Short mmCIF file of C-alpha atoms in Angstrom, two decimals:
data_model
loop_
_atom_site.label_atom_id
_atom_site.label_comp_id
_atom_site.label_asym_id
_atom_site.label_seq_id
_atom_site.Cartn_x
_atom_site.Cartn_y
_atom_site.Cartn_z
CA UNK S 19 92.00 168.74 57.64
CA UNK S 20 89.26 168.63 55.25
CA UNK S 21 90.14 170.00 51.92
CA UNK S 22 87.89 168.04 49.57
CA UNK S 23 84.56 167.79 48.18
CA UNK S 24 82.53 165.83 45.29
CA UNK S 25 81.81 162.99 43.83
CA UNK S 26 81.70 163.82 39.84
CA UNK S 27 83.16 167.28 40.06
CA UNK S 28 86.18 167.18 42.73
CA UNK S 29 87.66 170.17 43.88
CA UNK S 30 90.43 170.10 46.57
CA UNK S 31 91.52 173.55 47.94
CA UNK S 32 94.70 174.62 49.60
CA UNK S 33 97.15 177.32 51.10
CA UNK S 34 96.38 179.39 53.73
CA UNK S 35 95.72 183.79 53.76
CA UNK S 36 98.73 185.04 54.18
CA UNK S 37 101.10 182.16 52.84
CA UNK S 38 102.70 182.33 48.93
CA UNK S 39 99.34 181.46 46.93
CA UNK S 40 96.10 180.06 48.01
CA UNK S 41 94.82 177.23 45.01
CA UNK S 42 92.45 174.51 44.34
CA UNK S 43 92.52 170.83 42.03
CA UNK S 44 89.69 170.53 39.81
CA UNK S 45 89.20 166.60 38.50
CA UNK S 46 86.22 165.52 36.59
CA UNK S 47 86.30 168.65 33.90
CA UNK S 48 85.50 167.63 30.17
CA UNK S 49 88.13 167.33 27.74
CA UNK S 50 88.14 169.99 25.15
CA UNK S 51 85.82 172.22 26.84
CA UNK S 52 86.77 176.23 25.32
CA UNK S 53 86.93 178.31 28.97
CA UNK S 54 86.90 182.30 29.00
CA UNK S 55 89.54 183.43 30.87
CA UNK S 56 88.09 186.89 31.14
CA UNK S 57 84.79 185.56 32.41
CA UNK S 58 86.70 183.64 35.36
CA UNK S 59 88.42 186.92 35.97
CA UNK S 60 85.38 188.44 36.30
CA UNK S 61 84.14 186.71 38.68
CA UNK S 62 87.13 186.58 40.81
CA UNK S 63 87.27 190.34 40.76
CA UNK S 64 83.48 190.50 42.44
CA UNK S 65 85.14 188.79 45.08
CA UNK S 66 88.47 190.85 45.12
CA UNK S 67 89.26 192.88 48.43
CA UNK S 68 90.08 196.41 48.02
CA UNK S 69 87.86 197.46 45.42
CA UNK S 70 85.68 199.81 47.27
CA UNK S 71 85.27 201.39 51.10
CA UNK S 72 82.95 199.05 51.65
CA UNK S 73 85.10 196.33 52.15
CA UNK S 74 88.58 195.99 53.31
CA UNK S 75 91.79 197.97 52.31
CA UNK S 76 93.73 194.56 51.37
CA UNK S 77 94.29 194.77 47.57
CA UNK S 78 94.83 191.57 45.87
CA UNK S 79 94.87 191.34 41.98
CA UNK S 80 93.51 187.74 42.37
CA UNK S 81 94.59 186.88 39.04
CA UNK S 82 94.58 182.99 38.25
CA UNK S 83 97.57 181.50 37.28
CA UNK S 84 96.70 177.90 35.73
CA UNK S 85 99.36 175.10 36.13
CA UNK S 86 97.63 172.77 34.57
CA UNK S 87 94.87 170.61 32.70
CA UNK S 88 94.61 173.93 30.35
CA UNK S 89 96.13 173.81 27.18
CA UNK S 90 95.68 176.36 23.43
CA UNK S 91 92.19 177.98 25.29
CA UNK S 92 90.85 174.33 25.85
CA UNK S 93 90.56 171.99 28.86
CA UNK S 94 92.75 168.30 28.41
CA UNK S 95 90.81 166.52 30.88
CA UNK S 96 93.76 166.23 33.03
CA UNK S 97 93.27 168.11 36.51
CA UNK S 98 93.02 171.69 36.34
CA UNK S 99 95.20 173.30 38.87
CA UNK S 100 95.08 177.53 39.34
CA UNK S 101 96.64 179.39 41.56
CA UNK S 102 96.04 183.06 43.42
CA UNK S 103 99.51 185.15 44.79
CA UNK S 104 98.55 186.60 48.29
CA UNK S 105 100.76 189.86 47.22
CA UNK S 106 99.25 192.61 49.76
CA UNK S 107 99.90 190.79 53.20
CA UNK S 108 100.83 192.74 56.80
CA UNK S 109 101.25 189.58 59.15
CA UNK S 110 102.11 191.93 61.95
CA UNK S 111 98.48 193.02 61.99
CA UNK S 112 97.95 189.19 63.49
CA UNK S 113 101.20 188.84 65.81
CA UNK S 114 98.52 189.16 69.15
CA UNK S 115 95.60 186.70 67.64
CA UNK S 116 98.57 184.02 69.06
CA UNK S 117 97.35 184.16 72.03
CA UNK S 118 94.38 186.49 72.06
CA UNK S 119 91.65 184.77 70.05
CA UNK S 120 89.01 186.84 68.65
CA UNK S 121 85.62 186.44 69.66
CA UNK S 122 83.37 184.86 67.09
CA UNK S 123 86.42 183.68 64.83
CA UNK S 124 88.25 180.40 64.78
CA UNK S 125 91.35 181.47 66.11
CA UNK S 126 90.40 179.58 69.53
CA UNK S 127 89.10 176.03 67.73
CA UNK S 128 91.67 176.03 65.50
CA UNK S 129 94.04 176.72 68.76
CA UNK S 130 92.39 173.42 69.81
CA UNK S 131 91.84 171.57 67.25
CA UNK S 132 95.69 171.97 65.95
CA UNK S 133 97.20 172.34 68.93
CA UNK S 134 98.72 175.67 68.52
CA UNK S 135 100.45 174.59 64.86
CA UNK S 136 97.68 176.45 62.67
CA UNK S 137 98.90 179.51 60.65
CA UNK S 138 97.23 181.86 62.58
CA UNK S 139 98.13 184.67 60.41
CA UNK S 140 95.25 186.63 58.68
CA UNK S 141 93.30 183.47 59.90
CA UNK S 142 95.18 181.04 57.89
CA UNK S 143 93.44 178.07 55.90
CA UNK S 144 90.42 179.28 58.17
CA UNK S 145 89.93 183.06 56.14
CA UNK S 146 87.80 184.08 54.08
CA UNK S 147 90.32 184.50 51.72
CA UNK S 148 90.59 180.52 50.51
CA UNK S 149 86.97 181.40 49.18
CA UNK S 150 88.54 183.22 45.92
CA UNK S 151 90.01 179.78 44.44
CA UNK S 152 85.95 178.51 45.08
CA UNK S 153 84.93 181.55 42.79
CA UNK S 154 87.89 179.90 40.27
CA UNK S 155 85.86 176.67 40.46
CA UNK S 156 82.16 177.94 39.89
CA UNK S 157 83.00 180.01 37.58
CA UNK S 158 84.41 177.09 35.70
CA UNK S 159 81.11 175.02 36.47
CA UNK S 160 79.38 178.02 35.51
CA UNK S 161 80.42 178.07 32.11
CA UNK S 162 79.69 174.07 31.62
CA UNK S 163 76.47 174.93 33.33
CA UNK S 164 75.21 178.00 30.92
CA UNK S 165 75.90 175.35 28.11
CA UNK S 166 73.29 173.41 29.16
CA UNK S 167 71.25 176.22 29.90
CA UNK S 168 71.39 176.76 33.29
CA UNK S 169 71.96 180.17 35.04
CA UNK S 170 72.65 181.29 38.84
CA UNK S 171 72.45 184.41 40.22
CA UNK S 172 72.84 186.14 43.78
CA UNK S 173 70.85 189.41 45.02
CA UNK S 174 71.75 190.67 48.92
CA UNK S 175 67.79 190.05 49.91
CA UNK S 176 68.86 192.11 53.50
CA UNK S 177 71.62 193.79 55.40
CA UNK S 178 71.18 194.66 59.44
CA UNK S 179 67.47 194.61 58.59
CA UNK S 180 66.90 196.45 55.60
CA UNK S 181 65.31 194.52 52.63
CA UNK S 182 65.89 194.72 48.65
CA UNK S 183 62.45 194.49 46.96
CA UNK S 184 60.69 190.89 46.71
CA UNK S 185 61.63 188.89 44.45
CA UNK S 186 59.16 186.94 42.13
CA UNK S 187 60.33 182.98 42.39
CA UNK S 188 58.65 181.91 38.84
CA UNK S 189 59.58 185.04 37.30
CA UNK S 190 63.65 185.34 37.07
CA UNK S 191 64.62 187.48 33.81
CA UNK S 192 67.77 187.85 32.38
CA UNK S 193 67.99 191.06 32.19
CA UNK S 194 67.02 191.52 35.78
CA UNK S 195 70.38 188.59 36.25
CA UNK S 196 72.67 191.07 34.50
CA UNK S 197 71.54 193.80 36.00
CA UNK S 198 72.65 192.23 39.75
CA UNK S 199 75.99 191.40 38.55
CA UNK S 200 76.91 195.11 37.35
CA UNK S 201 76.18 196.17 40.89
CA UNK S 202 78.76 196.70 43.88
CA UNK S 203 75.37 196.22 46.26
CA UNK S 204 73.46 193.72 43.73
CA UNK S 205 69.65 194.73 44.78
CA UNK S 206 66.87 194.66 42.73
CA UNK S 207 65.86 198.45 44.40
CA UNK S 208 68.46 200.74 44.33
CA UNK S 209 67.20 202.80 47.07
CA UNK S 210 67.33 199.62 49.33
CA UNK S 211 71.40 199.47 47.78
CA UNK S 212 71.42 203.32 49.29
CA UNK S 213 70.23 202.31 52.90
CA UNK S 214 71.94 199.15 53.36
CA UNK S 215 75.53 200.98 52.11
CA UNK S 216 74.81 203.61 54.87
CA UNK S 217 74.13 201.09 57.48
CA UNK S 218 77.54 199.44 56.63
CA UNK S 219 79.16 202.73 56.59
CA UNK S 220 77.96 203.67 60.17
CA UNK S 221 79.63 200.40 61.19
CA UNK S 222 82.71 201.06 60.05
CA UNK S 223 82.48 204.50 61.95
CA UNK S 224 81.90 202.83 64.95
CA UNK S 225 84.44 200.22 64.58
CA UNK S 226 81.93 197.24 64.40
CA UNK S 227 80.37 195.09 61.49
CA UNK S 228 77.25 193.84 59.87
CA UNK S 229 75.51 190.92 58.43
CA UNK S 230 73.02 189.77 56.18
CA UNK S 231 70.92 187.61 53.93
CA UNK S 232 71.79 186.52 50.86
CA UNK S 233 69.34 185.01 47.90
CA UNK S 234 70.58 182.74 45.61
CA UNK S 235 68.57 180.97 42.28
CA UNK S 236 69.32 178.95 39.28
CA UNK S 237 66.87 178.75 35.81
CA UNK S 238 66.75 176.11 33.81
CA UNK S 239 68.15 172.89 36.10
CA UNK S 240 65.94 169.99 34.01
CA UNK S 241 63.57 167.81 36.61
CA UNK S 242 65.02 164.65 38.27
CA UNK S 243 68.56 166.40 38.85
CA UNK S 244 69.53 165.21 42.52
CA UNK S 245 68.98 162.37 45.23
CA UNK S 246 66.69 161.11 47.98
CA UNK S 247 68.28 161.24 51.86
CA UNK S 248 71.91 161.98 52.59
CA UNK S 249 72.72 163.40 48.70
CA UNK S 250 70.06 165.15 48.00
CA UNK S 251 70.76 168.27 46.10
CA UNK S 252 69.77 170.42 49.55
CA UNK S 253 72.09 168.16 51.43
CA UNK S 254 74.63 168.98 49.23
CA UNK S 255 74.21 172.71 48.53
CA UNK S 256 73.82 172.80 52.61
CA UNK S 257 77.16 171.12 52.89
CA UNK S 258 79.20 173.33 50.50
CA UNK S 259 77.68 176.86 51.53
CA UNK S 260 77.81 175.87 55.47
CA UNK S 261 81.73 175.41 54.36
CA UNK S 262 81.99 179.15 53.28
CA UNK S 263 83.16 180.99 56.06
CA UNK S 264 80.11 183.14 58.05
CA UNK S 265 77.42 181.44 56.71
CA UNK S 266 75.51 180.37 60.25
CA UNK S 267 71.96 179.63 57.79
CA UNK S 268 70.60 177.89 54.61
CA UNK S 269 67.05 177.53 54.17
CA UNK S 270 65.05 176.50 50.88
CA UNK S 271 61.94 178.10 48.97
CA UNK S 272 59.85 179.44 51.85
CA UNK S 273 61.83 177.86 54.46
CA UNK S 274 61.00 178.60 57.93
CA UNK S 275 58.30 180.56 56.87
CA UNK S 276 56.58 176.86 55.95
CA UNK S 277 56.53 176.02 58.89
CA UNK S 278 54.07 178.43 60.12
CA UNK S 279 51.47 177.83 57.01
CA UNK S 280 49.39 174.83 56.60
CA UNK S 281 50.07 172.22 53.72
CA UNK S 282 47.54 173.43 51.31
CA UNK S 283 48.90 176.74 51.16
CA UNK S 284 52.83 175.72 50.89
CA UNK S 285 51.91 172.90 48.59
CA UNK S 286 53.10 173.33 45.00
CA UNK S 287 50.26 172.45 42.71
CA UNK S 288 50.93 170.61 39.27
CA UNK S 289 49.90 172.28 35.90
CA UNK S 290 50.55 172.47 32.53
CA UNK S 291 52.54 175.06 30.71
CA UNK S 292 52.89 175.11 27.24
CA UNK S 293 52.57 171.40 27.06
CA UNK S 294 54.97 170.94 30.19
CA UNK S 295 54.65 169.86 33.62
CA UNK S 296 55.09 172.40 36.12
CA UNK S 297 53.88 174.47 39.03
CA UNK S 298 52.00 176.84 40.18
CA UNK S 299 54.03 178.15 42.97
CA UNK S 300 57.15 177.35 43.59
CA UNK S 301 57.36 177.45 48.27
CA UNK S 302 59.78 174.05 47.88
CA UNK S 303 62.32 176.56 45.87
CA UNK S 304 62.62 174.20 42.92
CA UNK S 305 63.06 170.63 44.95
CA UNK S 306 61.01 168.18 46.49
CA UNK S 307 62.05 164.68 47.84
CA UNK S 308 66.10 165.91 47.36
CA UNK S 309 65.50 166.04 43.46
CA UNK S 310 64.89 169.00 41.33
CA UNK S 311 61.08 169.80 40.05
CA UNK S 312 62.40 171.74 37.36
CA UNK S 313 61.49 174.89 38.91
CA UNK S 314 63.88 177.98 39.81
CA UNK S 315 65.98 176.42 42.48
CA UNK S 316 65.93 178.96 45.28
CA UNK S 317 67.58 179.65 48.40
CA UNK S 318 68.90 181.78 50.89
CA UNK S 319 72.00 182.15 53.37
CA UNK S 320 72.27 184.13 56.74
CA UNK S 321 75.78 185.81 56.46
CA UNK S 322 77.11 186.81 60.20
CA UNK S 323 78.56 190.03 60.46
CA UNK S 324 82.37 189.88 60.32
CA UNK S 325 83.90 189.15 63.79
CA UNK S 326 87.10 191.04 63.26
CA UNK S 327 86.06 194.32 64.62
CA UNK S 328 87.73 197.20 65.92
CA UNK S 329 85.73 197.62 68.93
CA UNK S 330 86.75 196.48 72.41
CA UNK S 331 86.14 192.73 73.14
CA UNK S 332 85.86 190.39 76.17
CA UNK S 333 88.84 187.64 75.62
CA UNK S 334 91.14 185.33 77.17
CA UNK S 335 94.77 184.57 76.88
CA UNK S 336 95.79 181.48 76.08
CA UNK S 337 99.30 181.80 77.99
CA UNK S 338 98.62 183.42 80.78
CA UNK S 339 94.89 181.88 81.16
CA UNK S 340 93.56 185.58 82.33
CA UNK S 341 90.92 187.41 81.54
CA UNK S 342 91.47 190.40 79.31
CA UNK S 343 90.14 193.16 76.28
CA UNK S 344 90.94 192.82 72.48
CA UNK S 345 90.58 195.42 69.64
CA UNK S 346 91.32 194.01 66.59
CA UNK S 347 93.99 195.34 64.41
CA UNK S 348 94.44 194.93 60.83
CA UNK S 349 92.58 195.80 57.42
CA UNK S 350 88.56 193.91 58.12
CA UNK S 351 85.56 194.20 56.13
CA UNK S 352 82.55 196.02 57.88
CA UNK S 353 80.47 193.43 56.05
CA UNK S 354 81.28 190.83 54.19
CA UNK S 355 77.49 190.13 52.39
CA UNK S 356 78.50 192.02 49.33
CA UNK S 357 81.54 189.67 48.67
CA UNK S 358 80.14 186.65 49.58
CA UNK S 359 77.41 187.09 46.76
CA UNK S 360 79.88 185.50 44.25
CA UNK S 361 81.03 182.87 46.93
CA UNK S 362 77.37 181.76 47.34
CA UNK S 363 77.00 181.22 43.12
CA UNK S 364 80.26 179.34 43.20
CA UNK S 365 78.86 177.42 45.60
CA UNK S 366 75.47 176.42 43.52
CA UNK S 367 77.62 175.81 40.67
CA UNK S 368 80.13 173.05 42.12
CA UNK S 369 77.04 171.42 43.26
CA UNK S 370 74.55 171.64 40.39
CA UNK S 371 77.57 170.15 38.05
CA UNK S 372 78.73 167.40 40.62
CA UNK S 373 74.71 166.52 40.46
CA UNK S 374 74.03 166.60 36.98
CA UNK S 375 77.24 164.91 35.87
CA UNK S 376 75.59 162.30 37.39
CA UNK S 377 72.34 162.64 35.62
CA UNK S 378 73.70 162.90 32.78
CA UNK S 379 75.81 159.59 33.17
CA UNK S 380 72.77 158.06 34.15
CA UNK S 381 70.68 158.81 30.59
CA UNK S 382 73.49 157.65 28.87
#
């Protein structure tokens, strides 16, 4: 099973949904570097189940417990090892997923590709759930990060079709960042936040879910941070947010929109601001050649809608090879976008410190 991931910054993650704890190993952290605990709490708690009826009825505190590489507020360089108690578990909810997979879920490739062993409980090491201990590890990297003067932020850009407001790619305030990250539906339009909580509330009604797109930036990530081919820093990001559960699409800047324009109008002219190289549009979303331009980076993810859902589904069962309906029990979001906002930061964090750890290394 693969657990790991990075080359500067390693994380390894571990433990499964409805197990004792779920955790993850952090190696390659600075030595004496002053972390806010309530900052990492934070975070965690955008992520938190239970916190609204948007999402689902499964309360966990998600309160890290650090084992160790922390030590009087600072890090030791020594890995840093947290923990997260699963406290608010009902395994019955999963007894028939044993031989019932769900539709859309993993619960037949895991079936396969463990050979029946897999904790299928709650979906096991495949749930959504083992993304709380990434949220622990970007919002480590995002507090390295912001002292070099880098910043990400999330927005949900669409849900079942309707869109926030555009958002300007060269133009990425601060105050428009904080503003997001107060909001259970971070939109830059509110009344967008009003249609898109309706549409998830109708699914819920009807026992069904909803997806979404999610748009993700960092400010301030210094030209020449990244790597041609098979690291580049799209190849990377690709890698870690394709390993968040639900995430079926990444594209970059304008994306698949580019391909429908010619080259002179996606092209990103040079200029000069203020003395400094830089561009006048930004359609690559801050990269070119695998490296960063110095530019916003910008992206966005297509999040599936949840495939737990209570409405009648077309299965099979594994024992008796017939076959046969499912409903799905159990507590399920009715969309999962508005969680996965701080999943998707995490994610540009781990990989914007992985890359400029090496950067940095390299200037030395």
């Amino acid at each position: 099973m693969s657990n790991e991931w990075g080359r500067h910054f390693q994380l390894s993650i571990f433990g499964e949904s409805h197990g004792p704890a779920i955790g993850i190993v952090l190696s390659g952290l600075p030595a004496g570097f002053a972390l806010d605990l309530d900052a990492i709490a934070f975070e965690l708690s955008r992520r938190a189940p239970g916190r609204s009826n948007l999402s689902t009825p499964r309360r966990e505190e998600d309160f890290p417990e650090i084992l160790s590489g922390f030590f009087e507020g600072k890090t030791t360089g020594a890995p840093l090892c947290a923990i997260l108690r699963n406290r608010d578990t009902r395994s019955r909810d999963y007894s028939l997923l044993r031989d019932l997979p769900r539709p859309g879920h993993a619960d037949y490739t895991a079936q396969m590709r463990y050979c029946g062993f897999q904790d299928y409980r709650g979906g096991g090491h495949f749930s959504g759930r083992i993304t709380a201990p990434l949220v622990f590890a970007g919002a480590v990297a995002k507090q390295i990060l912001r002292a070099q003067g880098i910043e990400i932020s999330a927005r949900i850009a669409s849900i079942r079709g309707i869109h926030d407001a555009p958002l300007d790619p060269l133009r990425l305030s601060d105050e428009a960042r904080a503003a997001l990250c107060a909001r259970e539906l971070p939109t830059i339009d509110p009344e967008a936040a009003e249609k898109m909580r309706e549409a998830i509330l109708c699914a819920k009604r009807e026992g069904d879910s909803v997806g979404g797109v999610i748009e993700c930036w960092a400010t301030g990530v210094p030209a020449g941070t990244g790597n041609p081919f098979f690291d580049s820093l799209e190849s990377d990001l690709a890698h870690v947010l394709f390993s968040i559960p639900a995430i079926k699409g990444v594209e970059f800047g304008l994306g698949f929109e580019a391909a429908e324009r010619l080259g002179s109008e996606v092209n990103d002219a040079f200029c000069l601001k203020d003395g400094e190289i830089a561009c006048e549009t930004n359609f690559s979303g801050g990269i070119q050649g695998g490296i960063a331009n110095g530019m916003p980076l910008l992206f966005r993810v297509a999040v599936r809608p949840t495939p737990s859902i209570a409405k009648k589904q077309k299965t099979v069962s594994l024992s008796r090879k017939e076959e046969t309906e499912i409903s799905v029990p159990g507590r399920h979001d009715p969309c999962i976008v508005p969680r996965a906002v701080p999943v998707v930061e995490a994610a540009c964090a781990i990989v914007l410190y992985d890359q400029l750890k090496e950067v940095l290394s390299c200037r030395i």
